[in-house]
PDB file of C-alpha atoms in Angstrom:
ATOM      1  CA  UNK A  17      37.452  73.558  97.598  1.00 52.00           C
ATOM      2  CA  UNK A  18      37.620  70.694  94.968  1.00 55.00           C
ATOM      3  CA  UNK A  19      39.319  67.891  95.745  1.00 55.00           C
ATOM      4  CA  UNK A  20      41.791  68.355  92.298  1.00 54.00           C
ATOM      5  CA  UNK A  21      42.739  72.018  93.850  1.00 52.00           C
ATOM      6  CA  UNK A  22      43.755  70.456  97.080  1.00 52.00           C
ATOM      7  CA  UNK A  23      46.381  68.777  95.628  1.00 52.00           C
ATOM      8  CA  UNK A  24      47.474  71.597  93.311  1.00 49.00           C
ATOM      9  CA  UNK A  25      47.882  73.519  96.038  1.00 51.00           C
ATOM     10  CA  UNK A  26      49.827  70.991  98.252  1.00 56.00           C
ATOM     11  CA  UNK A  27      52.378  70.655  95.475  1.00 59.00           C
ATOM     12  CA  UNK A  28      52.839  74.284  95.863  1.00 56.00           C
ATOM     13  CA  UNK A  29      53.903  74.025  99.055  1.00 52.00           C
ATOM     14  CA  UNK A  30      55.650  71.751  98.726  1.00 50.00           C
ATOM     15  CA  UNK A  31      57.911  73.234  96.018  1.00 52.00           C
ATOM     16  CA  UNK A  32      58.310  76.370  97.912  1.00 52.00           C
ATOM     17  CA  UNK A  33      59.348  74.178 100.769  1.00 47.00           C
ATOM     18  CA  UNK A  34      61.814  72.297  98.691  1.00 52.00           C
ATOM     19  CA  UNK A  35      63.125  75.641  96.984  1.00 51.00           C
ATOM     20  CA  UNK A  36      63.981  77.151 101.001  1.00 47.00           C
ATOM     21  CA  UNK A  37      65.531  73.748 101.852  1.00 50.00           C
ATOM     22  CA  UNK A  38      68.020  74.289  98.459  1.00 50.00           C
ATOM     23  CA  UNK A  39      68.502  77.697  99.290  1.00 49.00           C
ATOM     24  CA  UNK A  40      69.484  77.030 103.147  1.00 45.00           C
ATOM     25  CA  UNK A  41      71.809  74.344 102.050  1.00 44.00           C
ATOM     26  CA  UNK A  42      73.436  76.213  99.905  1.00 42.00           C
ATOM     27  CA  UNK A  43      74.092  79.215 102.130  1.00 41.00           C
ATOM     28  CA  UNK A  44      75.068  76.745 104.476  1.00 40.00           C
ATOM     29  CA  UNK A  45      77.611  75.130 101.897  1.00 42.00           C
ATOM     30  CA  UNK A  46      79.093  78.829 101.260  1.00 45.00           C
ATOM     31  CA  UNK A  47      78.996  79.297 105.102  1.00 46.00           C
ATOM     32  CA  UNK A  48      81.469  76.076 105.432  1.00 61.00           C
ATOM     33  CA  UNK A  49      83.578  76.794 103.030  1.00 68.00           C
ATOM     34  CA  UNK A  50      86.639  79.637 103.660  1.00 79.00           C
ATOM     35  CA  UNK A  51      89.862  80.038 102.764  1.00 86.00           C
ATOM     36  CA  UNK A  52      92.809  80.838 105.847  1.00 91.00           C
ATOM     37  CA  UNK A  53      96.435  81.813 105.427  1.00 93.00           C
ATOM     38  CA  UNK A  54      98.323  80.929 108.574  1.00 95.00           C
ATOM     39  CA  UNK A  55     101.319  83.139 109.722  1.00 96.00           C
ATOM     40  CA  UNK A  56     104.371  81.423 110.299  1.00 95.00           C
ATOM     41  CA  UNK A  57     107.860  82.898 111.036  1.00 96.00           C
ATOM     42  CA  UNK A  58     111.883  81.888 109.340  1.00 95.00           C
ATOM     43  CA  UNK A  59     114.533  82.958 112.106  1.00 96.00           C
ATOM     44  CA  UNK A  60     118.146  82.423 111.186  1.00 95.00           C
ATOM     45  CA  UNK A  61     119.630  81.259 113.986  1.00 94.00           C
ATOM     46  CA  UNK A  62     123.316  80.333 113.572  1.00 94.00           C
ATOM     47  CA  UNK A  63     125.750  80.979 110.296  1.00 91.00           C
ATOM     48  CA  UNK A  64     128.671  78.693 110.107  1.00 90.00           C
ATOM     49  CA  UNK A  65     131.380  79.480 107.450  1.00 90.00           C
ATOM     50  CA  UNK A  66     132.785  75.939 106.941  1.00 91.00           C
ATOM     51  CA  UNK A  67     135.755  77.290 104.802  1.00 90.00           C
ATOM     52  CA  UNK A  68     136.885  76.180 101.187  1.00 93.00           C
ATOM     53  CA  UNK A  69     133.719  78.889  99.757  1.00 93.00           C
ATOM     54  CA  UNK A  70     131.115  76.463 101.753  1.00 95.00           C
ATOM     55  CA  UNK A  71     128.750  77.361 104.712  1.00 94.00           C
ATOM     56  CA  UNK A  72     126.155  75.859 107.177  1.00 95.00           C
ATOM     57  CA  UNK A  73     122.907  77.875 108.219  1.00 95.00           C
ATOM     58  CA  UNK A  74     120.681  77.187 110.862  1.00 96.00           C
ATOM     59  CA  UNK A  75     116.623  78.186 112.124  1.00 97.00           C
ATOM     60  CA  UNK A  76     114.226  77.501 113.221  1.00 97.00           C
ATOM     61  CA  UNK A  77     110.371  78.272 111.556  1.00 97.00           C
ATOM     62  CA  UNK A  78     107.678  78.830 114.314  1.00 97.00           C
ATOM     63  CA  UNK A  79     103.582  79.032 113.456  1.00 97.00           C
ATOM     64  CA  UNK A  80     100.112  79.263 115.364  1.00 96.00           C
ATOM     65  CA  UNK A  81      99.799  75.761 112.921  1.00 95.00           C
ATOM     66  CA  UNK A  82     102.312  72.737 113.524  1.00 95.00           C
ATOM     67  CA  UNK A  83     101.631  72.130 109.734  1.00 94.00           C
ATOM     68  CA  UNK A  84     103.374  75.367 108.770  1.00 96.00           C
ATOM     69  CA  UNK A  85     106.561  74.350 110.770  1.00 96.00           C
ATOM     70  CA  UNK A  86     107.045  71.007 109.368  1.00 95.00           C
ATOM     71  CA  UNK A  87     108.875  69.951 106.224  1.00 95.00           C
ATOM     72  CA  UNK A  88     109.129  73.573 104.534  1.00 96.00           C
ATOM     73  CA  UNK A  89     111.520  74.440 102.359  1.00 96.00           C
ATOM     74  CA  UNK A  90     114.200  77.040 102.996  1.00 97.00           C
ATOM     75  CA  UNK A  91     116.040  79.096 101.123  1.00 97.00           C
ATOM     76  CA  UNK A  92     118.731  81.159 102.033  1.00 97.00           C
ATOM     77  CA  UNK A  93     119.577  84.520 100.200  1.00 98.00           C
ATOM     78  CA  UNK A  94     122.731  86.763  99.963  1.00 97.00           C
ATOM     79  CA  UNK A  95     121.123  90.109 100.355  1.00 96.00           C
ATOM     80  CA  UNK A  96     124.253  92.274 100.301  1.00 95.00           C
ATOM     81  CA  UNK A  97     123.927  91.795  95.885  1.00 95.00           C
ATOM     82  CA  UNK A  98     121.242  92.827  93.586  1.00 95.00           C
ATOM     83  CA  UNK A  99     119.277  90.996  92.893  1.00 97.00           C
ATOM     84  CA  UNK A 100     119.606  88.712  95.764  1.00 96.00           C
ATOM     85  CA  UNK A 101     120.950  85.317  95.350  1.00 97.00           C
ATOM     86  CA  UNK A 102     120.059  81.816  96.559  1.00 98.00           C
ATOM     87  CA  UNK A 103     122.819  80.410  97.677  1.00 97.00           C
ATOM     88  CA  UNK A 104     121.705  77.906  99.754  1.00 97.00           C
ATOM     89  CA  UNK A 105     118.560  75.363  99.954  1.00 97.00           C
ATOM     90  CA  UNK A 106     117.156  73.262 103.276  1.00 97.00           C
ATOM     91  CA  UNK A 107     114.063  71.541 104.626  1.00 96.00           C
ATOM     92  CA  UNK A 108     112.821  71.743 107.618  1.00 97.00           C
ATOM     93  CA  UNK A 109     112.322  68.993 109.752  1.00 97.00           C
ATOM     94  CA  UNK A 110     109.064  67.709 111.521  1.00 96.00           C
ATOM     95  CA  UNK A 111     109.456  70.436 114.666  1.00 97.00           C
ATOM     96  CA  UNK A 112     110.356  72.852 112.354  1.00 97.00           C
ATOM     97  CA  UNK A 113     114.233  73.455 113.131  1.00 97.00           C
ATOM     98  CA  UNK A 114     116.175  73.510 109.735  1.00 97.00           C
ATOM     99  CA  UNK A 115     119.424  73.643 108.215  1.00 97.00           C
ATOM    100  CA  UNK A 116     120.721  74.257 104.855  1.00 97.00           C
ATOM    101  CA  UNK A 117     124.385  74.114 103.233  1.00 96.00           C
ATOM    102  CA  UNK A 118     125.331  76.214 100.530  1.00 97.00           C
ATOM    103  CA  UNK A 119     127.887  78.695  99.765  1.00 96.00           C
ATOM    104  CA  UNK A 120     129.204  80.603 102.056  1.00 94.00           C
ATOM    105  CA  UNK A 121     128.923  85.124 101.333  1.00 93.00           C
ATOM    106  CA  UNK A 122     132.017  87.028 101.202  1.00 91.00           C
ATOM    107  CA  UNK A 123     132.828  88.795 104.861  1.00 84.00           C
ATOM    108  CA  UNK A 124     130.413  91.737 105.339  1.00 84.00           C
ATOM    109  CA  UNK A 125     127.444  90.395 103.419  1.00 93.00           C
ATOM    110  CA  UNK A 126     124.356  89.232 105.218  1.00 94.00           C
ATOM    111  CA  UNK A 127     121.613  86.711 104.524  1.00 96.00           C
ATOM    112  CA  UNK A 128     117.932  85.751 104.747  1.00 97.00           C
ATOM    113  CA  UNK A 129     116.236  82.929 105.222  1.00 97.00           C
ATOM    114  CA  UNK A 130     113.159  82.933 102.808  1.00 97.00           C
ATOM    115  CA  UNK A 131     109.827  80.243 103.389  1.00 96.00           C
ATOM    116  CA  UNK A 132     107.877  80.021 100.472  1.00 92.00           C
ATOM    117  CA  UNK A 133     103.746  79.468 100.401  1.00 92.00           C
ATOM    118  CA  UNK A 134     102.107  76.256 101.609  1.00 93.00           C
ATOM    119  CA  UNK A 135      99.597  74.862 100.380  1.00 92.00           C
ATOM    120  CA  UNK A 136      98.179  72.545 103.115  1.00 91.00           C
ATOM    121  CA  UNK A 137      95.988  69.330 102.268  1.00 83.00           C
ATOM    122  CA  UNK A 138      92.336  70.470 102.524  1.00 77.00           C
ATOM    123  CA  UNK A 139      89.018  68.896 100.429  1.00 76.00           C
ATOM    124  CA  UNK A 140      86.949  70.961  97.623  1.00 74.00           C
ATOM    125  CA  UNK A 141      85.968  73.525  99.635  1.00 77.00           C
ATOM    126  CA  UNK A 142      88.409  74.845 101.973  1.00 81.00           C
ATOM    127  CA  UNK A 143      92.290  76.430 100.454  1.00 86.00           C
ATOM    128  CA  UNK A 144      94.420  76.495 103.662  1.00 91.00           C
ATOM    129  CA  UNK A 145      97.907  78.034 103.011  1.00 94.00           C
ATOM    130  CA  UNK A 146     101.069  78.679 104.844  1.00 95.00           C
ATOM    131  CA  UNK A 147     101.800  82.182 104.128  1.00 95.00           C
ATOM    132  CA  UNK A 148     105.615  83.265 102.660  1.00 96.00           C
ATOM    133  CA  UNK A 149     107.656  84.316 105.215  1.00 96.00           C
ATOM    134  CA  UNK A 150     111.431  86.409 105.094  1.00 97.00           C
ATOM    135  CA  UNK A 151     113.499  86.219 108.114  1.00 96.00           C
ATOM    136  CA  UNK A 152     115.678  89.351 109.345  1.00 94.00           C
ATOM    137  CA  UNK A 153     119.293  89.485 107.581  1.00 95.00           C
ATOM    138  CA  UNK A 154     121.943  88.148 109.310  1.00 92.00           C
ATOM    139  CA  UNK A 155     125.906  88.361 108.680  1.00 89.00           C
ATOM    140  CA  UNK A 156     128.036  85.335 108.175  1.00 83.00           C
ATOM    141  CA  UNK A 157     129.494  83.974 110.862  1.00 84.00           C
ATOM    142  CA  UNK A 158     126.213  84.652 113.330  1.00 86.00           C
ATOM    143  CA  UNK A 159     126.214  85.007 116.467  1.00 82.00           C
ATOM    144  CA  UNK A 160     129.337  87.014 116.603  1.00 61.00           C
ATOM    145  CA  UNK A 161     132.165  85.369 119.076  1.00 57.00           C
ATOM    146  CA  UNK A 162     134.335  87.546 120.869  1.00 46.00           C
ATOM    147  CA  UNK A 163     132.953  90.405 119.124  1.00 42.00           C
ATOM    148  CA  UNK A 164     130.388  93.337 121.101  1.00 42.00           C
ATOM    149  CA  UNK A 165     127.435  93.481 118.960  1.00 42.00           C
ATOM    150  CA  UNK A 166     126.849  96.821 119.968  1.00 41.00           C
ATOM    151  CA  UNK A 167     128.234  99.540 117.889  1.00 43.00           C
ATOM    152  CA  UNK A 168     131.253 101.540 119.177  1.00 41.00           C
ATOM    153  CA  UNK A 169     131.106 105.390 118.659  1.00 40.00           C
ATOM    154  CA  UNK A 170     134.031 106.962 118.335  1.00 39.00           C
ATOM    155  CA  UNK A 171     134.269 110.187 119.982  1.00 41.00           C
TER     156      UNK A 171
END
């Protein structure tokens, strides 16, 4: 073999060599890179009508991810009209127990708490959220005092 074809032939190796490296990276690259929604869960807690039309609710948000407890924003809706209304608006604090004051829901109504998404800090290649999240409904004043919560039947 000349000499000249040596050297052809080495640069043919090593472009095939560089092309597998490129490839491998960029599997590797796509291998990294992932997107994850992390459940996290609005309870309601306590209801407090205040009087005067105004009212004080309490949660708590809970989640596999401390970063999906803290600082969220809560909503609370009146699910007894259609469609629902807001009427109140919290944040959650940095152990994830909120409160939000509002208006208070004419006796008989309930309410939900509502978490919206969360889009957590990440880099180029990674989308982390905080999933959106609707608590069970829950009448106004909760917990009931003095009252059975368990349903009487009549006979």
């Amino acid at each position: 073999m000349r000499k000249a074809d040596r050297g052809l032939l080495g640069r043919g190796v090593l472009v095939a060599l560089a092309a597998v490296a490129i490839g491998a990276t960029a599997v590797t690259a796509v291998a990294l890179a992932h997107t994850a929604a992390f459940n996290n869960v609005a309870r309601i807690t306590k209801t407090i009508d205040q009087g005067a039309g105004d009212a004080t609710y309490k949660g708590k948000i809970t989640s596999p991810v401390a970063r999906c407890e803290r600082f969220r924003e809560v909503q609370i809706y009146d699910a007894s009209v259609q469609p629902n209304q807001r009427v109140a608006r919290g944040r959650s604090n940095g152990i994830g127990d909120w409160k939000a004051n509002g208006a208070s829901v004419p006796a008989g109504h309930k309410v939900y708490a509502q978490l919206e998404t969360k889009v957590l800090k990440s880099n180029a290649v990674h989308d982390h959220t905080c999933k959106v999240h609707r608590s069970g409904k829950r009448p106004l004043p909760y917990p009931w005092r003095g009252i059975s919560r368990s349903p009487v039947l009549s006979p």
